[in-house]
Amino acid sequence: MIAVAADWGALAAGLGFGLLSGALFFGGLRLGLTFALASARPAAWLLLSALFRFTLLLGALWLAATEGGWTLAGFVLGLLAARTGALFWARVDGRAG
């Protein structure tokens, strides 16, 4: 049996970085949709928003991957947690409006 020592510091750093990246990604999605719905050219807003958000997310993913596996695992967990939070807030906002 092989024992693997967990690097809790790297996991926590990745988790924080993933939460921040996810919050920026989903916040940008909301902002892009808001501008697109109010615009005469919604496709342009959606395209620019997607390109900007994907570029930033891929850059953040690359940075997390270069720090090691534990940081990358924390990043993915943080990103999933941010997604869960975004879905929760979208549903709460939908019920209020």
Short mmCIF file of N, CA, C and O in Angstrom, two decimals:
data_model
loop_
_atom_site.label_atom_id
_atom_site.label_comp_id
_atom_site.label_asym_id
_atom_site.label_seq_id
_atom_site.Cartn_x
_atom_site.Cartn_y
_atom_site.Cartn_z
N MET A 1 0.84 -1.17 0.00
CA MET A 1 0.00 0.00 0.00
C MET A 1 0.89 1.24 0.00
O MET A 1 1.83 1.36 0.75
N ILE A 2 0.55 2.19 -0.85
CA ILE A 2 1.32 3.42 -0.97
C ILE A 2 0.58 4.52 -0.22
O ILE A 2 -0.60 4.76 -0.43
N ALA A 3 1.30 5.21 0.64
CA ALA A 3 0.72 6.33 1.38
C ALA A 3 1.10 7.63 0.68
O ALA A 3 2.25 7.83 0.32
N VAL A 4 0.12 8.48 0.49
CA VAL A 4 0.35 9.77 -0.14
C VAL A 4 0.09 10.85 0.91
O VAL A 4 -0.98 10.89 1.50
N ALA A 5 1.07 11.67 1.15
CA ALA A 5 0.92 12.77 2.10
C ALA A 5 0.22 13.94 1.42
O ALA A 5 0.65 14.39 0.36
N ALA A 6 -0.85 14.38 2.02
CA ALA A 6 -1.60 15.50 1.45
C ALA A 6 -0.90 16.81 1.79
O ALA A 6 -0.43 17.01 2.90
N ASP A 7 -0.84 17.69 0.83
CA ASP A 7 -0.30 19.03 1.04
C ASP A 7 -1.49 19.96 1.28
O ASP A 7 -2.06 20.53 0.35
N TRP A 8 -1.87 20.09 2.54
CA TRP A 8 -3.08 20.84 2.89
C TRP A 8 -2.95 22.32 2.57
O TRP A 8 -3.94 22.97 2.23
N GLY A 9 -1.75 22.86 2.68
CA GLY A 9 -1.54 24.27 2.34
C GLY A 9 -1.79 24.53 0.86
O GLY A 9 -2.44 25.52 0.49
N ALA A 10 -1.26 23.67 0.02
CA ALA A 10 -1.47 23.82 -1.42
C ALA A 10 -2.93 23.61 -1.79
O ALA A 10 -3.48 24.31 -2.65
N LEU A 11 -3.58 22.66 -1.13
CA LEU A 11 -5.00 22.41 -1.38
C LEU A 11 -5.84 23.63 -0.99
O LEU A 11 -6.73 24.05 -1.73
N ALA A 12 -5.52 24.22 0.16
CA ALA A 12 -6.25 25.41 0.62
C ALA A 12 -6.00 26.60 -0.30
O ALA A 12 -6.91 27.37 -0.61
N ALA A 13 -4.75 26.78 -0.74
CA ALA A 13 -4.44 27.87 -1.66
C ALA A 13 -5.19 27.70 -2.98
O ALA A 13 -5.75 28.65 -3.53
N GLY A 14 -5.21 26.47 -3.49
CA GLY A 14 -5.95 26.20 -4.71
C GLY A 14 -7.45 26.42 -4.54
O GLY A 14 -8.11 26.93 -5.44
N LEU A 15 -7.96 26.05 -3.38
CA LEU A 15 -9.38 26.24 -3.10
C LEU A 15 -9.73 27.73 -3.11
O LEU A 15 -10.72 28.14 -3.72
N GLY A 16 -8.92 28.54 -2.46
CA GLY A 16 -9.16 29.98 -2.46
C GLY A 16 -9.06 30.58 -3.84
O GLY A 16 -9.88 31.42 -4.25
N PHE A 17 -8.05 30.15 -4.60
CA PHE A 17 -7.86 30.64 -5.96
C PHE A 17 -9.02 30.20 -6.85
O PHE A 17 -9.49 30.96 -7.70
N GLY A 18 -9.50 28.98 -6.65
CA GLY A 18 -10.64 28.49 -7.43
C GLY A 18 -11.93 29.24 -7.10
O GLY A 18 -12.73 29.54 -7.99
N LEU A 19 -12.13 29.54 -5.81
CA LEU A 19 -13.32 30.30 -5.42
C LEU A 19 -13.29 31.70 -6.03
O LEU A 19 -14.30 32.18 -6.55
N LEU A 20 -12.13 32.34 -5.98
CA LEU A 20 -12.00 33.68 -6.56
C LEU A 20 -12.20 33.64 -8.08
O LEU A 20 -12.94 34.46 -8.64
N SER A 21 -11.58 32.68 -8.74
CA SER A 21 -11.72 32.56 -10.20
C SER A 21 -13.16 32.26 -10.58
O SER A 21 -13.68 32.82 -11.55
N GLY A 22 -13.81 31.39 -9.83
CA GLY A 22 -15.21 31.06 -10.11
C GLY A 22 -16.13 32.24 -9.89
O GLY A 22 -17.06 32.48 -10.67
N ALA A 23 -15.87 33.00 -8.82
CA ALA A 23 -16.69 34.18 -8.57
C ALA A 23 -16.54 35.20 -9.70
O ALA A 23 -17.53 35.79 -10.15
N LEU A 24 -15.32 35.39 -10.18
CA LEU A 24 -15.10 36.31 -11.30
C LEU A 24 -15.74 35.78 -12.58
O LEU A 24 -16.35 36.53 -13.35
N PHE A 25 -15.65 34.46 -12.81
CA PHE A 25 -16.21 33.86 -14.02
C PHE A 25 -17.73 34.01 -14.04
O PHE A 25 -18.31 34.50 -15.01
N PHE A 26 -18.38 33.61 -12.95
CA PHE A 26 -19.85 33.65 -12.94
C PHE A 26 -20.38 35.06 -12.75
O PHE A 26 -21.47 35.39 -13.23
N GLY A 27 -19.62 35.92 -12.07
CA GLY A 27 -20.00 37.33 -12.01
C GLY A 27 -19.92 37.98 -13.39
O GLY A 27 -20.78 38.78 -13.76
N GLY A 28 -18.89 37.62 -14.15
CA GLY A 28 -18.77 38.11 -15.52
C GLY A 28 -19.88 37.59 -16.41
O GLY A 28 -20.37 38.31 -17.30
N LEU A 29 -20.31 36.37 -16.17
CA LEU A 29 -21.43 35.81 -16.93
C LEU A 29 -22.70 36.62 -16.67
O LEU A 29 -23.42 36.99 -17.60
N ARG A 30 -22.94 36.90 -15.40
CA ARG A 30 -24.13 37.68 -15.06
C ARG A 30 -24.06 39.08 -15.66
O ARG A 30 -25.05 39.59 -16.20
N LEU A 31 -22.90 39.70 -15.57
CA LEU A 31 -22.73 41.04 -16.13
C LEU A 31 -22.89 41.03 -17.65
O LEU A 31 -23.56 41.91 -18.21
N GLY A 32 -22.31 40.04 -18.31
CA GLY A 32 -22.44 39.94 -19.76
C GLY A 32 -23.89 39.73 -20.19
O GLY A 32 -24.34 40.33 -21.18
N LEU A 33 -24.61 38.91 -19.46
CA LEU A 33 -26.02 38.69 -19.79
C LEU A 33 -26.85 39.95 -19.55
O LEU A 33 -27.76 40.26 -20.32
N THR A 34 -26.53 40.68 -18.51
CA THR A 34 -27.25 41.93 -18.23
C THR A 34 -27.05 42.93 -19.36
O THR A 34 -28.01 43.54 -19.83
N PHE A 35 -25.80 43.09 -19.80
CA PHE A 35 -25.53 44.00 -20.91
C PHE A 35 -26.15 43.50 -22.22
O PHE A 35 -26.65 44.29 -23.02
N ALA A 36 -26.11 42.19 -22.44
CA ALA A 36 -26.66 41.64 -23.68
C ALA A 36 -28.17 41.84 -23.76
O ALA A 36 -28.71 42.15 -24.83
N LEU A 37 -28.86 41.66 -22.64
CA LEU A 37 -30.31 41.82 -22.65
C LEU A 37 -30.74 43.27 -22.87
O LEU A 37 -31.84 43.52 -23.37
N ALA A 38 -29.88 44.21 -22.53
CA ALA A 38 -30.21 45.63 -22.69
C ALA A 38 -29.66 46.21 -23.99
O ALA A 38 -29.87 47.39 -24.26
N SER A 39 -28.99 45.41 -24.78
CA SER A 39 -28.31 45.90 -25.97
C SER A 39 -29.09 45.59 -27.25
O SER A 39 -29.87 44.64 -27.31
N ALA A 40 -28.82 46.39 -28.27
CA ALA A 40 -29.38 46.12 -29.60
C ALA A 40 -28.59 45.02 -30.30
O ALA A 40 -29.07 44.43 -31.26
N ARG A 41 -27.36 44.76 -29.82
CA ARG A 41 -26.50 43.71 -30.40
C ARG A 41 -26.08 42.73 -29.30
O ARG A 41 -24.93 42.73 -28.86
N PRO A 42 -26.98 41.86 -28.87
CA PRO A 42 -26.66 40.96 -27.76
C PRO A 42 -25.58 39.93 -28.10
O PRO A 42 -24.81 39.54 -27.23
N ALA A 43 -25.52 39.51 -29.35
CA ALA A 43 -24.53 38.48 -29.73
C ALA A 43 -23.11 38.99 -29.52
O ALA A 43 -22.23 38.24 -29.08
N ALA A 44 -22.87 40.24 -29.81
CA ALA A 44 -21.53 40.80 -29.62
C ALA A 44 -21.15 40.81 -28.15
O ALA A 44 -20.02 40.46 -27.79
N TRP A 45 -22.07 41.21 -27.30
CA TRP A 45 -21.80 41.21 -25.85
C TRP A 45 -21.53 39.80 -25.35
O TRP A 45 -20.61 39.59 -24.54
N LEU A 46 -22.34 38.85 -25.78
CA LEU A 46 -22.17 37.48 -25.32
C LEU A 46 -20.86 36.88 -25.81
O LEU A 46 -20.18 36.17 -25.06
N LEU A 47 -20.47 37.18 -27.04
CA LEU A 47 -19.22 36.67 -27.58
C LEU A 47 -18.02 37.25 -26.85
O LEU A 47 -17.11 36.53 -26.43
N LEU A 48 -18.02 38.56 -26.67
CA LEU A 48 -16.92 39.20 -25.95
C LEU A 48 -16.84 38.74 -24.51
O LEU A 48 -15.74 38.49 -23.98
N SER A 49 -17.97 38.60 -23.87
CA SER A 49 -18.00 38.13 -22.48
C SER A 49 -17.44 36.71 -22.39
O SER A 49 -16.63 36.41 -21.51
N ALA A 50 -17.86 35.85 -23.29
CA ALA A 50 -17.38 34.47 -23.26
C ALA A 50 -15.88 34.39 -23.52
O ALA A 50 -15.16 33.67 -22.82
N LEU A 51 -15.40 35.12 -24.52
CA LEU A 51 -13.97 35.10 -24.82
C LEU A 51 -13.14 35.60 -23.64
O LEU A 51 -12.12 35.00 -23.29
N PHE A 52 -13.57 36.67 -23.02
CA PHE A 52 -12.85 37.23 -21.88
C PHE A 52 -12.86 36.27 -20.69
O PHE A 52 -11.83 35.98 -20.08
N ARG A 53 -14.05 35.73 -20.37
CA ARG A 53 -14.17 34.83 -19.22
C ARG A 53 -13.39 33.53 -19.44
O ARG A 53 -12.70 33.06 -18.53
N PHE A 54 -13.47 32.96 -20.63
CA PHE A 54 -12.74 31.70 -20.89
C PHE A 54 -11.24 31.91 -20.88
O PHE A 54 -10.50 31.06 -20.39
N THR A 55 -10.78 33.05 -21.40
CA THR A 55 -9.35 33.34 -21.38
C THR A 55 -8.84 33.45 -19.94
O THR A 55 -7.82 32.87 -19.59
N LEU A 56 -9.56 34.18 -19.12
CA LEU A 56 -9.15 34.31 -17.72
C LEU A 56 -9.21 32.98 -16.98
O LEU A 56 -8.31 32.66 -16.20
N LEU A 57 -10.24 32.20 -17.24
CA LEU A 57 -10.38 30.92 -16.54
C LEU A 57 -9.28 29.94 -16.97
O LEU A 57 -8.70 29.24 -16.12
N LEU A 58 -8.97 29.89 -18.25
CA LEU A 58 -7.91 29.00 -18.70
C LEU A 58 -6.55 29.44 -18.17
O LEU A 58 -5.71 28.60 -17.82
N GLY A 59 -6.33 30.74 -18.09
CA GLY A 59 -5.10 31.24 -17.50
C GLY A 59 -4.98 30.88 -16.03
O GLY A 59 -3.91 30.46 -15.56
N ALA A 60 -6.06 31.01 -15.30
CA ALA A 60 -6.06 30.64 -13.88
C ALA A 60 -5.85 29.14 -13.71
O ALA A 60 -5.11 28.70 -12.81
N LEU A 61 -6.47 28.34 -14.57
CA LEU A 61 -6.29 26.90 -14.52
C LEU A 61 -4.84 26.52 -14.80
O LEU A 61 -4.26 25.66 -14.12
N TRP A 62 -4.23 27.19 -15.76
CA TRP A 62 -2.83 26.93 -16.07
C TRP A 62 -1.94 27.28 -14.88
O TRP A 62 -1.02 26.53 -14.53
N LEU A 63 -2.19 28.43 -14.26
CA LEU A 63 -1.40 28.82 -13.09
C LEU A 63 -1.54 27.81 -11.96
O LEU A 63 -0.55 27.45 -11.30
N ALA A 64 -2.76 27.34 -11.71
CA ALA A 64 -2.97 26.35 -10.66
C ALA A 64 -2.27 25.04 -11.00
O ALA A 64 -1.68 24.40 -10.12
N ALA A 65 -2.29 24.65 -12.26
CA ALA A 65 -1.65 23.39 -12.67
C ALA A 65 -0.14 23.45 -12.53
O ALA A 65 0.50 22.44 -12.22
N THR A 66 0.45 24.63 -12.77
CA THR A 66 1.91 24.73 -12.66
C THR A 66 2.37 24.66 -11.22
O THR A 66 3.55 24.37 -10.97
N GLU A 67 1.48 24.90 -10.26
CA GLU A 67 1.85 24.83 -8.84
C GLU A 67 1.82 23.41 -8.30
O GLU A 67 2.30 23.17 -7.20
N GLY A 68 1.19 22.49 -9.00
CA GLY A 68 1.18 21.10 -8.55
C GLY A 68 -0.22 20.52 -8.49
O GLY A 68 -1.22 21.22 -8.61
N GLY A 69 -0.25 19.23 -8.27
CA GLY A 69 -1.52 18.49 -8.27
C GLY A 69 -2.47 18.88 -7.15
O GLY A 69 -3.68 18.95 -7.36
N TRP A 70 -1.94 19.13 -5.96
CA TRP A 70 -2.81 19.49 -4.84
C TRP A 70 -3.43 20.87 -5.06
O TRP A 70 -4.60 21.09 -4.72
N THR A 71 -2.67 21.78 -5.60
CA THR A 71 -3.22 23.11 -5.89
C THR A 71 -4.27 23.01 -6.98
O THR A 71 -5.33 23.66 -6.89
N LEU A 72 -4.02 22.20 -7.98
CA LEU A 72 -4.99 22.01 -9.06
C LEU A 72 -6.27 21.37 -8.53
O LEU A 72 -7.38 21.79 -8.89
N ALA A 73 -6.14 20.38 -7.65
CA ALA A 73 -7.33 19.75 -7.06
C ALA A 73 -8.13 20.75 -6.25
O ALA A 73 -9.37 20.80 -6.33
N GLY A 74 -7.45 21.59 -5.47
CA GLY A 74 -8.14 22.62 -4.70
C GLY A 74 -8.82 23.63 -5.61
O GLY A 74 -9.93 24.09 -5.33
N PHE A 75 -8.16 23.98 -6.71
CA PHE A 75 -8.73 24.93 -7.67
C PHE A 75 -10.04 24.38 -8.24
O PHE A 75 -11.03 25.10 -8.31
N VAL A 76 -10.02 23.13 -8.63
CA VAL A 76 -11.23 22.52 -9.21
C VAL A 76 -12.35 22.48 -8.16
O VAL A 76 -13.51 22.79 -8.47
N LEU A 77 -12.01 22.12 -6.93
CA LEU A 77 -13.03 22.11 -5.87
C LEU A 77 -13.58 23.51 -5.62
O LEU A 77 -14.79 23.68 -5.42
N GLY A 78 -12.71 24.51 -5.62
CA GLY A 78 -13.16 25.88 -5.44
C GLY A 78 -14.03 26.36 -6.57
O GLY A 78 -15.03 27.05 -6.36
N LEU A 79 -13.69 25.98 -7.78
CA LEU A 79 -14.49 26.34 -8.94
C LEU A 79 -15.88 25.69 -8.88
O LEU A 79 -16.89 26.35 -9.16
N LEU A 80 -15.93 24.44 -8.46
CA LEU A 80 -17.23 23.77 -8.31
C LEU A 80 -18.06 24.40 -7.19
O LEU A 80 -19.28 24.52 -7.30
N ALA A 81 -17.40 24.81 -6.11
CA ALA A 81 -18.11 25.47 -5.02
C ALA A 81 -18.66 26.82 -5.48
O ALA A 81 -19.80 27.19 -5.13
N ALA A 82 -17.89 27.56 -6.27
CA ALA A 82 -18.37 28.84 -6.80
C ALA A 82 -19.55 28.62 -7.75
O ALA A 82 -20.51 29.40 -7.74
N ARG A 83 -19.50 27.57 -8.54
CA ARG A 83 -20.61 27.25 -9.44
C ARG A 83 -21.87 26.93 -8.64
O ARG A 83 -22.97 27.39 -8.97
N THR A 84 -21.71 26.16 -7.58
CA THR A 84 -22.86 25.82 -6.73
C THR A 84 -23.44 27.09 -6.11
O THR A 84 -24.66 27.25 -6.06
N GLY A 85 -22.58 27.98 -5.64
CA GLY A 85 -23.05 29.24 -5.08
C GLY A 85 -23.76 30.10 -6.11
O GLY A 85 -24.79 30.71 -5.83
N ALA A 86 -23.22 30.15 -7.33
CA ALA A 86 -23.85 30.94 -8.39
C ALA A 86 -25.23 30.38 -8.74
O ALA A 86 -26.18 31.15 -8.93
N LEU A 87 -25.36 29.07 -8.79
CA LEU A 87 -26.67 28.48 -9.06
C LEU A 87 -27.65 28.76 -7.95
O LEU A 87 -28.83 29.05 -8.18
N PHE A 88 -27.18 28.71 -6.71
CA PHE A 88 -28.04 28.99 -5.56
C PHE A 88 -28.56 30.43 -5.63
O PHE A 88 -29.74 30.68 -5.49
N TRP A 89 -27.63 31.38 -5.85
CA TRP A 89 -28.03 32.79 -5.90
C TRP A 89 -28.90 33.09 -7.10
O TRP A 89 -29.79 33.94 -7.03
N ALA A 90 -28.68 32.41 -8.21
CA ALA A 90 -29.53 32.63 -9.39
C ALA A 90 -30.96 32.16 -9.11
O ALA A 90 -31.92 32.81 -9.50
N ARG A 91 -31.09 31.05 -8.40
CA ARG A 91 -32.43 30.57 -8.07
C ARG A 91 -33.12 31.46 -7.05
O ARG A 91 -34.31 31.71 -7.15
N VAL A 92 -32.37 31.96 -6.09
CA VAL A 92 -32.95 32.87 -5.09
C VAL A 92 -33.37 34.16 -5.76
O VAL A 92 -34.47 34.68 -5.50
N ASP A 93 -32.54 34.73 -6.64
CA ASP A 93 -32.90 35.94 -7.36
C ASP A 93 -34.10 35.73 -8.26
O ASP A 93 -34.93 36.62 -8.43
N GLY A 94 -34.20 34.55 -8.86
CA GLY A 94 -35.33 34.25 -9.74
C GLY A 94 -36.64 34.19 -8.99
O GLY A 94 -37.69 34.60 -9.49
N ARG A 95 -36.62 33.72 -7.75
CA ARG A 95 -37.84 33.65 -6.96
C ARG A 95 -38.25 35.03 -6.46
O ARG A 95 -39.42 35.31 -6.31
N ALA A 96 -37.26 35.88 -6.19
CA ALA A 96 -37.57 37.21 -5.66
C ALA A 96 -38.18 38.11 -6.74
O ALA A 96 -38.94 39.00 -6.45
N GLY A 97 -37.77 37.90 -8.00
CA GLY A 97 -38.23 38.77 -9.09
C GLY A 97 -39.44 38.22 -9.68
O GLY A 97 -40.30 38.59 -10.30
#
